[in-house]
Amino acid sequence: MLRFLGACGTVTGSKFLLDAGSRRILIDCGVFQGSSELKEKNWTAPSFDARSLDAAVLTHAHIDHTGYLPRLGKAGFSGPVYVTPSTAGLLGYLLPDAAHLHEEDARYANQKGYSRHRPALPFFDANDAAAALALLRPIDFHERTELSPGLAFTFRRVGHILGAAFISFDADSRRIVFSGDIGQRDAPILKDPETPESADHLILESTYGDRLHPEGSPREKIGLAVRETVARRGVVLIPAFAVGRAQDVLYHLGSLQRDGTLPTNLPIYLDSPMAVSAADLYTSALSEHDLETEQLESRGVSPIEGPSVHLVRDRAESIALNGRGGPMVIVSASGMLTGGRILHHLKHRLPDPETTLLFVGFQAAGTLGRQVLDGAHEVRIHGESVPVRAEIREIPALSAHADQHGLVEWAGALTSPPRAVYLVHGEPPAREALAAAIRSKSGWNVVLPEEGQAIELE
Ligand code: ZN
């Protein structure tokens, strides 16, 4: 039996409960993000007894796949949480950072008295995050792990971000594959996604299920956007997920400087303490890199840091950037403008027509990023109204997600038809379009599960 507990008709809150043999396993343990209705759902108790869980297995470190873990611990779960070694490394930064943000939110709500909970409590705190980290059990890619007789799983590379995996479960005679988030082929740093050979049941993401990334090299497009902004002495603001996008963007900027497309003295600020920490992990996880990067390493050039990258750890240093004129590039989190240091940069730079706000990742419904991308002339940031006069550009081909073609191709690697493909992790138009594309290409049985739905896996 498989229960779909999140990421049904949205791109966040991934959680799937698998009952197989005598074991109960949670695959991914994410929080909902985006609209306030979605975020409110994080506070409802899990729909199952957390103490009845035998284990959790996580596809990758992003918070929409992992950020509920400390709550599950508070609800009584104490079993092992299986992850790849790099996912464990990233969570070591991500969960404590999330705890810090939750504690700040609660403090702020108590100060302003706007929460209906009195006192407002953090979603989880530093102790809860530490307790969750203590449950992690790193398992290498390709290493088959037996959970009970007749039930085993294996992680395989799926691109997307460092440590990201798709997971194959062998439960008696059935194979159940959870795709996690599927990266693009030929991304600059990480090795290409592997593909599943067989699956009886495939749980497939559909983030870009209704889109094709435009032709042309993302590297050239980023070069063009930055060059045009530099020519008018403007500031390029790049919102990026601290883990994944930020490192890819720096890689491209560095290579554009090295080949002379961009000036080598153009100041580039990586303004996200988490991204700075994650950059170190990226540099050291050599086994996950592809050849192109290894060649750079052997020449002694870091794949992440270009000649003029400044790492901004300090909050004061971040605010000081507001006083600086262009040209410069600021890469900062969060990627969907839902919080983080990018907000004060936006407040300061969005009203300026010389600024370019350059989107390089998916913008979910209900986020500030989506509003701006959809053409809002005015937005609210920290309760203030901010006019949008900056140039808004998007490079979807830089996304960490495969497009419709990539998803169909990835699933199409199966050597025989699955009994069913379940589409998750996509907004309604995206998963409907992907369902149509898979049905017309292969005639497979495609299911769009509703949140809370339980399906008997034959
Ligand atoms: Zn992800």
Short mmCIF file of C-alpha atoms and ligand atoms in Angstrom, two decimals:
data_model
loop_
_atom_site.label_atom_id
_atom_site.label_comp_id
_atom_site.label_asym_id
_atom_site.label_seq_id
_atom_site.Cartn_x
_atom_site.Cartn_y
_atom_site.Cartn_z
CA MET A 1 0.00 0.00 0.00
CA LEU A 2 1.30 3.43 -0.93
CA ARG A 3 -0.12 6.63 0.55
CA PHE A 4 0.45 10.03 -1.06
CA LEU A 5 0.81 12.56 1.76
CA GLY A 6 2.10 15.59 -0.14
CA ALA A 7 3.37 17.01 -3.46
CA CYS A 8 0.06 16.14 -5.16
CA GLY A 9 -0.83 19.07 -7.43
CA THR A 10 1.95 21.18 -5.85
CA VAL A 11 5.76 21.09 -5.98
CA THR A 12 6.32 20.93 -2.21
CA GLY A 13 5.57 18.74 0.80
CA SER A 14 6.88 15.47 -0.68
CA LYS A 15 5.93 12.56 1.63
CA PHE A 16 5.00 9.02 0.61
CA LEU A 17 4.15 6.24 3.05
CA LEU A 18 4.94 2.72 1.88
CA ASP A 19 3.59 -0.33 3.69
CA ALA A 20 5.38 -3.38 2.33
CA GLY A 21 5.61 -6.78 3.98
CA SER A 22 5.59 -6.01 7.67
CA ARG A 23 7.47 -2.73 7.29
CA ARG A 24 6.30 0.86 7.15
CA ILE A 25 8.67 3.28 5.38
CA LEU A 26 8.37 7.01 4.71
CA ILE A 27 9.91 8.18 1.45
CA ASP A 28 10.81 11.87 1.73
CA CYS A 29 9.67 14.04 4.59
CA GLY A 30 9.16 17.51 3.16
CA VAL A 31 7.41 20.68 4.22
CA PHE A 32 4.88 22.57 2.14
CA GLN A 33 6.03 25.98 0.85
CA GLY A 34 4.37 28.81 -1.08
CA SER A 35 0.90 30.13 -0.23
CA SER A 36 -0.18 30.58 3.40
CA GLU A 37 -2.78 27.79 3.01
CA LEU A 38 -0.02 25.42 1.95
CA LYS A 39 2.27 26.49 4.80
CA GLU A 40 -0.57 26.11 7.32
CA LYS A 41 -0.75 22.41 6.39
CA ASN A 42 2.70 21.86 7.90
CA TRP A 43 1.20 22.39 11.36
CA THR A 44 -1.38 19.61 11.16
CA ALA A 45 -0.29 16.38 12.84
CA PRO A 46 0.91 13.58 10.56
CA SER A 47 -1.98 11.42 9.34
CA PHE A 48 -0.20 8.30 10.63
CA ASP A 49 1.33 7.33 13.96
CA ALA A 50 4.97 8.47 13.72
CA ARG A 51 5.95 5.71 16.19
CA SER A 52 4.64 3.07 13.75
CA LEU A 53 7.31 4.03 11.17
CA ASP A 54 10.24 1.65 10.81
CA ALA A 55 12.45 3.95 8.73
CA ALA A 56 12.56 6.95 6.43
CA VAL A 57 14.48 7.18 3.15
CA LEU A 58 15.18 10.59 1.60
CA THR A 59 15.83 11.35 -2.08
CA HIS A 60 17.77 14.60 -1.50
CA ALA A 61 18.44 17.41 0.93
CA HIS A 62 16.05 20.16 -0.28
CA ILE A 63 13.74 21.28 2.52
CA ASP A 64 10.57 20.45 0.57
CA HIS A 65 11.78 16.83 0.80
CA THR A 66 13.33 16.88 4.30
CA GLY A 67 12.10 19.82 6.39
CA TYR A 68 9.39 17.88 8.22
CA LEU A 69 11.89 15.40 9.66
CA PRO A 70 12.44 17.25 12.98
CA ARG A 71 8.65 17.42 13.48
CA LEU A 72 8.38 13.70 12.86
CA GLY A 73 10.99 13.21 15.57
CA LYS A 74 8.94 15.36 17.94
CA ALA A 75 5.92 13.18 17.08
CA GLY A 76 7.79 10.08 18.30
CA PHE A 77 9.73 8.74 15.30
CA SER A 78 13.16 7.45 16.29
CA GLY A 79 14.03 5.05 13.48
CA PRO A 80 16.89 5.28 11.01
CA VAL A 81 16.77 7.85 8.19
CA TYR A 82 18.66 6.60 5.13
CA VAL A 83 20.35 9.20 2.93
CA THR A 84 23.34 9.43 0.59
CA PRO A 85 26.55 10.73 2.24
CA SER A 86 26.34 14.12 0.47
CA THR A 87 22.69 14.51 1.48
CA ALA A 88 23.76 13.92 5.08
CA GLY A 89 26.46 16.57 4.64
CA LEU A 90 24.02 19.13 3.23
CA LEU A 91 21.39 18.42 5.88
CA GLY A 92 24.04 19.18 8.49
CA TYR A 93 23.77 22.80 7.28
CA LEU A 94 20.16 22.93 6.07
CA LEU A 95 18.28 21.65 9.12
CA PRO A 96 20.05 23.83 11.72
CA ASP A 97 19.60 26.81 9.40
CA ALA A 98 15.87 26.06 9.03
CA ALA A 99 15.62 25.76 12.82
CA HIS A 100 17.27 29.16 13.20
CA LEU A 101 14.76 30.73 10.77
CA HIS A 102 11.82 29.10 12.57
CA GLU A 103 13.08 30.39 15.93
CA GLU A 104 13.45 33.90 14.48
CA ASP A 105 9.93 33.75 13.00
CA ALA A 106 8.50 32.74 16.37
CA ARG A 107 10.43 35.49 18.17
CA TYR A 108 9.22 38.06 15.67
CA ALA A 109 5.60 36.85 15.92
CA ASN A 110 5.75 37.13 19.71
CA GLN A 111 7.22 40.63 19.52
CA LYS A 112 4.54 41.83 17.11
CA GLY A 113 1.81 39.69 18.70
CA TYR A 114 0.42 38.60 15.32
CA SER A 115 0.34 34.85 15.87
CA ARG A 116 -2.87 33.20 17.05
CA HIS A 117 -0.70 30.87 19.13
CA ARG A 118 0.42 32.40 22.43
CA PRO A 119 3.26 32.21 22.79
CA ALA A 120 4.12 31.44 19.15
CA LEU A 121 6.40 28.41 19.05
CA PRO A 122 8.98 27.63 16.37
CA PHE A 123 8.01 24.92 13.88
CA PHE A 124 11.11 23.20 15.21
CA ASP A 125 14.18 24.41 17.08
CA ALA A 126 17.93 23.71 17.11
CA ASN A 127 17.51 20.72 19.46
CA ASP A 128 14.88 19.13 17.21
CA ALA A 129 17.18 19.62 14.20
CA ALA A 130 20.11 18.04 16.07
CA ALA A 131 17.92 15.08 17.10
CA ALA A 132 16.88 14.57 13.45
CA LEU A 133 20.52 14.71 12.28
CA ALA A 134 21.41 12.00 14.79
CA LEU A 135 19.00 9.64 12.99
CA LEU A 136 20.78 9.92 9.60
CA ARG A 137 22.37 6.74 8.20
CA PRO A 138 24.50 7.53 5.13
CA ILE A 139 24.44 4.84 2.43
CA ASP A 140 26.51 5.05 -0.77
CA PHE A 141 24.98 5.15 -4.23
CA HIS A 142 24.41 1.63 -5.69
CA GLU A 143 24.72 -0.09 -2.32
CA ARG A 144 21.69 -2.35 -1.84
CA THR A 145 20.32 -2.02 1.69
CA GLU A 146 18.04 -4.65 3.14
CA LEU A 147 15.36 -3.38 5.54
CA SER A 148 13.78 -6.79 6.16
CA PRO A 149 13.74 -10.13 4.32
CA GLY A 150 12.19 -9.33 0.93
CA LEU A 151 12.46 -5.54 1.26
CA ALA A 152 15.51 -3.61 0.05
CA PHE A 153 16.34 -0.29 -1.56
CA THR A 154 19.12 1.24 -3.66
CA PHE A 155 20.07 4.89 -4.30
CA ARG A 156 21.06 5.90 -7.83
CA ARG A 157 22.29 9.29 -9.09
CA VAL A 158 19.67 11.64 -10.47
CA GLY A 159 21.62 14.92 -11.00
CA HIS A 160 19.52 17.80 -9.58
CA ILE A 161 21.75 18.65 -6.58
CA LEU A 162 24.70 17.14 -4.78
CA GLY A 163 23.72 13.80 -3.23
CA ALA A 164 20.34 13.59 -5.00
CA ALA A 165 19.09 10.09 -5.72
CA PHE A 166 16.21 8.19 -7.16
CA ILE A 167 15.28 5.21 -5.01
CA SER A 168 14.41 1.71 -6.18
CA PHE A 169 12.59 -0.46 -3.67
CA ASP A 170 12.40 -4.20 -4.19
CA ALA A 171 9.42 -5.39 -2.18
CA ASP A 172 8.91 -9.13 -2.66
CA SER A 173 8.57 -9.47 -6.40
CA ARG A 174 7.66 -5.83 -7.13
CA ARG A 175 9.92 -2.91 -7.88
CA ILE A 176 8.75 0.54 -6.81
CA VAL A 177 10.81 3.51 -8.01
CA PHE A 178 10.64 7.02 -6.53
CA SER A 179 12.24 9.49 -8.93
CA GLY A 180 12.83 12.32 -6.44
CA ASP A 181 13.69 15.47 -8.41
CA ILE A 182 15.29 14.70 -11.77
CA GLY A 183 18.13 16.94 -12.94
CA GLN A 184 19.04 17.88 -16.48
CA ARG A 185 21.59 16.02 -18.55
CA ASP A 186 24.82 17.88 -19.34
CA ALA A 187 24.58 20.13 -16.26
CA PRO A 188 27.96 21.70 -15.55
CA ILE A 189 29.03 20.17 -12.22
CA LEU A 190 27.15 16.99 -11.40
CA LYS A 191 27.24 13.72 -13.26
CA ASP A 192 24.25 12.99 -15.50
CA PRO A 193 21.19 11.27 -14.03
CA GLU A 194 21.16 7.49 -14.20
CA THR A 195 17.94 5.86 -15.38
CA PRO A 196 15.82 3.05 -13.93
CA GLU A 197 15.91 -0.22 -15.90
CA SER A 198 12.68 -1.55 -14.54
CA ALA A 199 9.76 -0.53 -12.36
CA ASP A 200 6.36 -2.02 -11.68
CA HIS A 201 5.29 1.25 -10.09
CA LEU A 202 7.00 4.55 -10.90
CA ILE A 203 6.44 7.65 -8.77
CA LEU A 204 7.60 10.46 -11.07
CA GLU A 205 8.11 14.19 -10.50
CA SER A 206 6.45 16.61 -12.95
CA THR A 207 7.72 20.12 -12.02
CA TYR A 208 8.35 21.16 -15.65
CA GLY A 209 5.86 18.64 -17.11
CA ASP A 210 4.27 21.32 -19.28
CA ARG A 211 7.44 23.08 -20.44
CA LEU A 212 10.37 22.59 -22.75
CA HIS A 213 13.54 24.44 -21.81
CA PRO A 214 14.37 26.75 -24.74
CA GLU A 215 17.18 25.73 -27.06
CA GLY A 216 20.55 27.41 -26.67
CA SER A 217 23.22 27.33 -24.05
CA PRO A 218 22.22 28.68 -20.61
CA ARG A 219 25.83 29.79 -20.23
CA GLU A 220 25.51 32.15 -23.21
CA LYS A 221 22.20 33.51 -21.96
CA ILE A 222 23.56 34.26 -18.52
CA GLY A 223 26.55 35.92 -20.21
CA LEU A 224 24.26 38.11 -22.32
CA ALA A 225 22.07 39.16 -19.39
CA VAL A 226 25.09 40.08 -17.26
CA ARG A 227 26.91 41.88 -20.10
CA GLU A 228 23.89 44.06 -20.90
CA THR A 229 23.43 44.98 -17.26
CA VAL A 230 27.13 45.69 -16.76
CA ALA A 231 27.03 47.99 -19.82
CA ARG A 232 24.49 50.21 -18.03
CA ARG A 233 26.39 49.87 -14.75
CA GLY A 234 23.47 48.04 -13.19
CA VAL A 235 23.25 45.26 -10.62
CA VAL A 236 22.35 41.69 -11.56
CA LEU A 237 20.39 40.06 -8.76
CA ILE A 238 20.20 36.29 -9.02
CA PRO A 239 17.91 34.54 -6.53
CA ALA A 240 19.13 30.98 -6.16
CA PHE A 241 18.45 28.01 -3.95
CA ALA A 242 21.40 28.00 -1.59
CA VAL A 243 22.10 24.42 -2.52
CA GLY A 244 22.33 23.57 -6.19
CA ARG A 245 21.51 26.63 -8.29
CA ALA A 246 23.92 28.98 -6.52
CA GLN A 247 26.86 26.68 -7.25
CA ASP A 248 25.86 26.20 -10.91
CA VAL A 249 25.46 29.95 -11.42
CA LEU A 250 28.92 30.64 -9.96
CA TYR A 251 30.40 27.94 -12.13
CA HIS A 252 28.97 29.57 -15.27
CA LEU A 253 30.00 33.10 -14.22
CA GLY A 254 33.55 31.92 -13.48
CA SER A 255 33.87 30.21 -16.84
CA LEU A 256 32.51 33.34 -18.64
CA GLN A 257 35.18 35.39 -16.88
CA ARG A 258 37.92 32.93 -17.73
CA ASP A 259 37.07 33.00 -21.46
CA GLY A 260 36.89 36.80 -21.53
CA THR A 261 33.11 37.17 -22.04
CA LEU A 262 32.78 38.94 -18.70
CA PRO A 263 35.37 41.24 -17.10
CA THR A 264 37.59 39.37 -14.66
CA ASN A 265 37.26 42.20 -12.13
CA LEU A 266 33.42 42.21 -12.12
CA PRO A 267 32.52 41.85 -8.43
CA ILE A 268 30.38 38.77 -7.78
CA TYR A 269 28.92 38.39 -4.29
CA LEU A 270 27.67 35.03 -3.02
CA ASP A 271 25.44 36.38 -0.27
CA SER A 272 24.10 33.32 1.52
CA PRO A 273 25.97 31.72 4.41
CA MET A 274 24.39 28.39 3.54
CA ALA A 275 25.49 28.59 -0.08
CA VAL A 276 29.02 29.38 1.11
CA SER A 277 29.05 26.26 3.28
CA ALA A 278 27.45 24.13 0.57
CA ALA A 279 30.10 25.34 -1.90
CA ASP A 280 32.77 23.62 0.22
CA LEU A 281 30.83 20.35 0.12
CA TYR A 282 30.41 20.64 -3.63
CA THR A 283 34.12 21.15 -4.10
CA SER A 284 35.04 18.14 -1.98
CA ALA A 285 32.47 15.63 -3.32
CA LEU A 286 34.66 14.65 -6.27
CA SER A 287 32.95 11.33 -6.95
CA GLU A 288 29.75 13.12 -7.91
CA HIS A 289 31.37 15.46 -10.42
CA ASP A 290 31.62 14.88 -14.11
CA LEU A 291 34.81 14.86 -16.17
CA GLU A 292 34.64 18.51 -17.15
CA THR A 293 34.84 19.53 -13.52
CA GLU A 294 37.53 17.00 -12.67
CA GLN A 295 39.69 18.49 -15.40
CA LEU A 296 39.25 21.92 -13.87
CA GLU A 297 40.15 20.52 -10.46
CA SER A 298 43.30 18.97 -11.80
CA ARG A 299 44.34 22.38 -13.15
CA GLY A 300 43.84 23.73 -9.66
CA VAL A 301 40.77 25.83 -10.44
CA SER A 302 37.79 25.45 -8.15
CA PRO A 303 34.62 24.64 -10.10
CA ILE A 304 32.69 27.07 -7.94
CA GLU A 305 34.80 30.11 -7.27
CA GLY A 306 35.66 32.44 -10.14
CA PRO A 307 38.41 35.09 -10.03
CA SER A 308 36.30 37.81 -8.38
CA VAL A 309 33.84 35.96 -6.15
CA HIS A 310 33.38 37.41 -2.69
CA LEU A 311 31.81 35.15 -0.11
CA VAL A 312 29.51 37.13 2.19
CA ARG A 313 28.96 35.38 5.50
CA ASP A 314 28.13 38.31 7.71
CA ARG A 315 24.72 40.03 7.86
CA ALA A 316 26.30 43.49 8.20
CA GLU A 317 28.44 42.85 5.13
CA SER A 318 25.29 41.84 3.26
CA ILE A 319 23.50 45.05 4.20
CA ALA A 320 26.58 47.07 3.27
CA LEU A 321 26.08 45.89 -0.33
CA ASN A 322 23.02 48.18 -0.45
CA GLY A 323 25.37 51.15 -0.42
CA ARG A 324 27.43 49.91 -3.36
CA GLY A 325 26.81 50.98 -6.93
CA GLY A 326 26.99 48.71 -9.97
CA PRO A 327 28.14 47.01 -11.92
CA MET A 328 28.08 43.86 -9.83
CA VAL A 329 26.37 40.51 -9.47
CA ILE A 330 24.67 39.39 -6.26
CA VAL A 331 23.67 35.73 -5.89
CA SER A 332 21.47 35.25 -2.85
CA ALA A 333 18.77 32.99 -1.37
CA SER A 334 15.95 32.13 -1.21
CA GLY A 335 15.44 31.05 -4.78
CA MET A 336 11.69 31.74 -4.84
CA LEU A 337 11.99 35.03 -2.85
CA THR A 338 10.14 33.48 0.10
CA GLY A 339 12.66 34.77 2.66
CA GLY A 340 16.36 35.22 3.26
CA ARG A 341 18.78 38.01 2.41
CA ILE A 342 17.54 38.36 -1.17
CA LEU A 343 14.55 40.29 0.26
CA HIS A 344 16.54 43.31 1.44
CA HIS A 345 18.39 43.40 -1.87
CA LEU A 346 15.03 43.38 -3.69
CA LYS A 347 13.64 46.15 -1.52
CA HIS A 348 16.65 48.22 -2.45
CA ARG A 349 17.12 47.29 -6.12
CA LEU A 350 13.70 46.42 -7.61
CA PRO A 351 12.68 50.11 -8.02
CA ASP A 352 15.84 50.74 -10.08
CA PRO A 353 15.42 50.23 -13.87
CA GLU A 354 19.15 49.55 -14.16
CA THR A 355 18.82 46.37 -12.10
CA THR A 356 18.29 42.98 -13.73
CA LEU A 357 16.49 40.37 -11.65
CA LEU A 358 17.51 37.09 -13.21
CA PHE A 359 15.49 33.97 -12.35
CA VAL A 360 17.31 30.67 -12.74
CA GLY A 361 14.95 28.26 -10.97
CA PHE A 362 11.34 27.19 -10.68
CA GLN A 363 8.95 29.76 -9.09
CA ALA A 364 6.08 27.98 -7.33
CA ALA A 365 2.52 29.31 -7.25
CA GLY A 366 1.90 31.67 -4.33
CA THR A 367 5.53 32.81 -3.96
CA LEU A 368 6.83 36.35 -4.37
CA GLY A 369 9.06 35.04 -7.17
CA ARG A 370 6.02 33.89 -9.16
CA GLN A 371 4.31 37.28 -8.64
CA VAL A 372 7.29 39.19 -10.00
CA LEU A 373 7.80 36.76 -12.88
CA ASP A 374 4.09 37.08 -13.76
CA GLY A 375 4.62 40.83 -14.20
CA ALA A 376 3.53 42.45 -10.90
CA HIS A 377 4.20 46.22 -11.00
CA GLU A 378 4.31 46.47 -7.24
CA VAL A 379 5.02 43.90 -4.53
CA ARG A 380 4.99 43.87 -0.74
CA ILE A 381 8.24 43.07 1.08
CA HIS A 382 8.40 43.13 4.91
CA GLY A 383 5.07 44.99 4.93
CA GLU A 384 6.30 47.73 2.56
CA SER A 385 5.09 48.36 -0.94
CA VAL A 386 7.95 48.19 -3.47
CA PRO A 387 7.58 49.25 -7.13
CA VAL A 388 9.03 46.85 -9.71
CA ARG A 389 11.00 48.81 -12.34
CA ALA A 390 13.92 46.44 -12.73
CA GLU A 391 14.31 44.31 -15.82
CA ILE A 392 12.97 40.80 -15.15
CA ARG A 393 14.56 37.90 -17.03
CA GLU A 394 14.38 34.13 -16.75
CA ILE A 395 16.72 31.35 -17.86
CA PRO A 396 14.65 28.18 -17.37
CA ALA A 397 17.38 26.08 -18.98
CA LEU A 398 19.50 26.69 -15.86
CA SER A 399 16.88 24.92 -13.76
CA ALA A 400 17.83 21.89 -11.69
CA HIS A 401 14.83 20.09 -13.16
CA ALA A 402 14.48 18.22 -16.43
CA ASP A 403 11.81 19.58 -18.80
CA GLN A 404 8.93 17.56 -20.29
CA HIS A 405 11.19 16.00 -22.88
CA GLY A 406 13.77 15.08 -20.24
CA LEU A 407 11.15 13.53 -17.95
CA VAL A 408 9.56 11.49 -20.76
CA GLU A 409 13.00 10.32 -21.85
CA TRP A 410 14.02 9.39 -18.29
CA ALA A 411 10.88 7.31 -17.71
CA GLY A 412 11.15 5.92 -21.25
CA ALA A 413 14.39 4.17 -20.28
CA LEU A 414 12.30 1.47 -18.59
CA THR A 415 12.75 -1.71 -20.60
CA SER A 416 9.15 -2.83 -20.07
CA PRO A 417 5.95 -0.87 -19.31
CA PRO A 418 5.26 -0.24 -15.60
CA ARG A 419 1.85 -1.15 -14.22
CA ALA A 420 1.37 2.50 -13.41
CA VAL A 421 3.18 5.83 -13.38
CA TYR A 422 2.07 8.15 -10.54
CA LEU A 423 2.76 11.82 -11.24
CA VAL A 424 3.68 13.97 -8.23
CA HIS A 425 5.64 17.18 -7.49
CA GLY A 426 3.97 19.36 -10.13
CA GLU A 427 1.26 21.99 -10.31
CA PRO A 428 -1.97 20.80 -12.01
CA PRO A 429 -1.25 22.02 -15.57
CA ALA A 430 2.27 20.53 -15.42
CA ARG A 431 1.25 17.06 -14.33
CA GLU A 432 -1.73 16.94 -16.71
CA ALA A 433 0.50 17.87 -19.64
CA LEU A 434 3.10 15.29 -18.64
CA ALA A 435 0.39 12.63 -18.25
CA ALA A 436 -0.83 13.37 -21.78
CA ALA A 437 2.72 13.26 -23.14
CA ILE A 438 3.49 9.88 -21.53
CA ARG A 439 0.15 8.37 -22.55
CA SER A 440 0.54 9.44 -26.16
CA LYS A 441 4.17 8.32 -26.42
CA SER A 442 3.92 4.95 -24.71
CA GLY A 443 0.27 4.26 -23.89
CA TRP A 444 1.20 3.63 -20.24
CA ASN A 445 -1.26 3.80 -17.36
CA VAL A 446 -0.69 7.23 -15.76
CA VAL A 447 -2.31 8.13 -12.43
CA LEU A 448 -2.59 11.61 -10.86
CA PRO A 449 -2.94 10.82 -7.15
CA GLU A 450 -4.82 13.14 -4.80
CA GLU A 451 -3.30 14.13 -1.48
CA GLY A 452 -4.21 11.52 1.12
CA GLN A 453 -4.99 8.88 -1.49
CA ALA A 454 -3.92 5.30 -0.71
CA ILE A 455 -3.20 2.92 -3.55
CA GLU A 456 -2.82 -0.85 -3.30
CA LEU A 457 0.31 -1.82 -5.23
CA GLU A 458 -0.30 -5.17 -6.88
ZN ZN B 1 14.77 19.41 -5.07
#
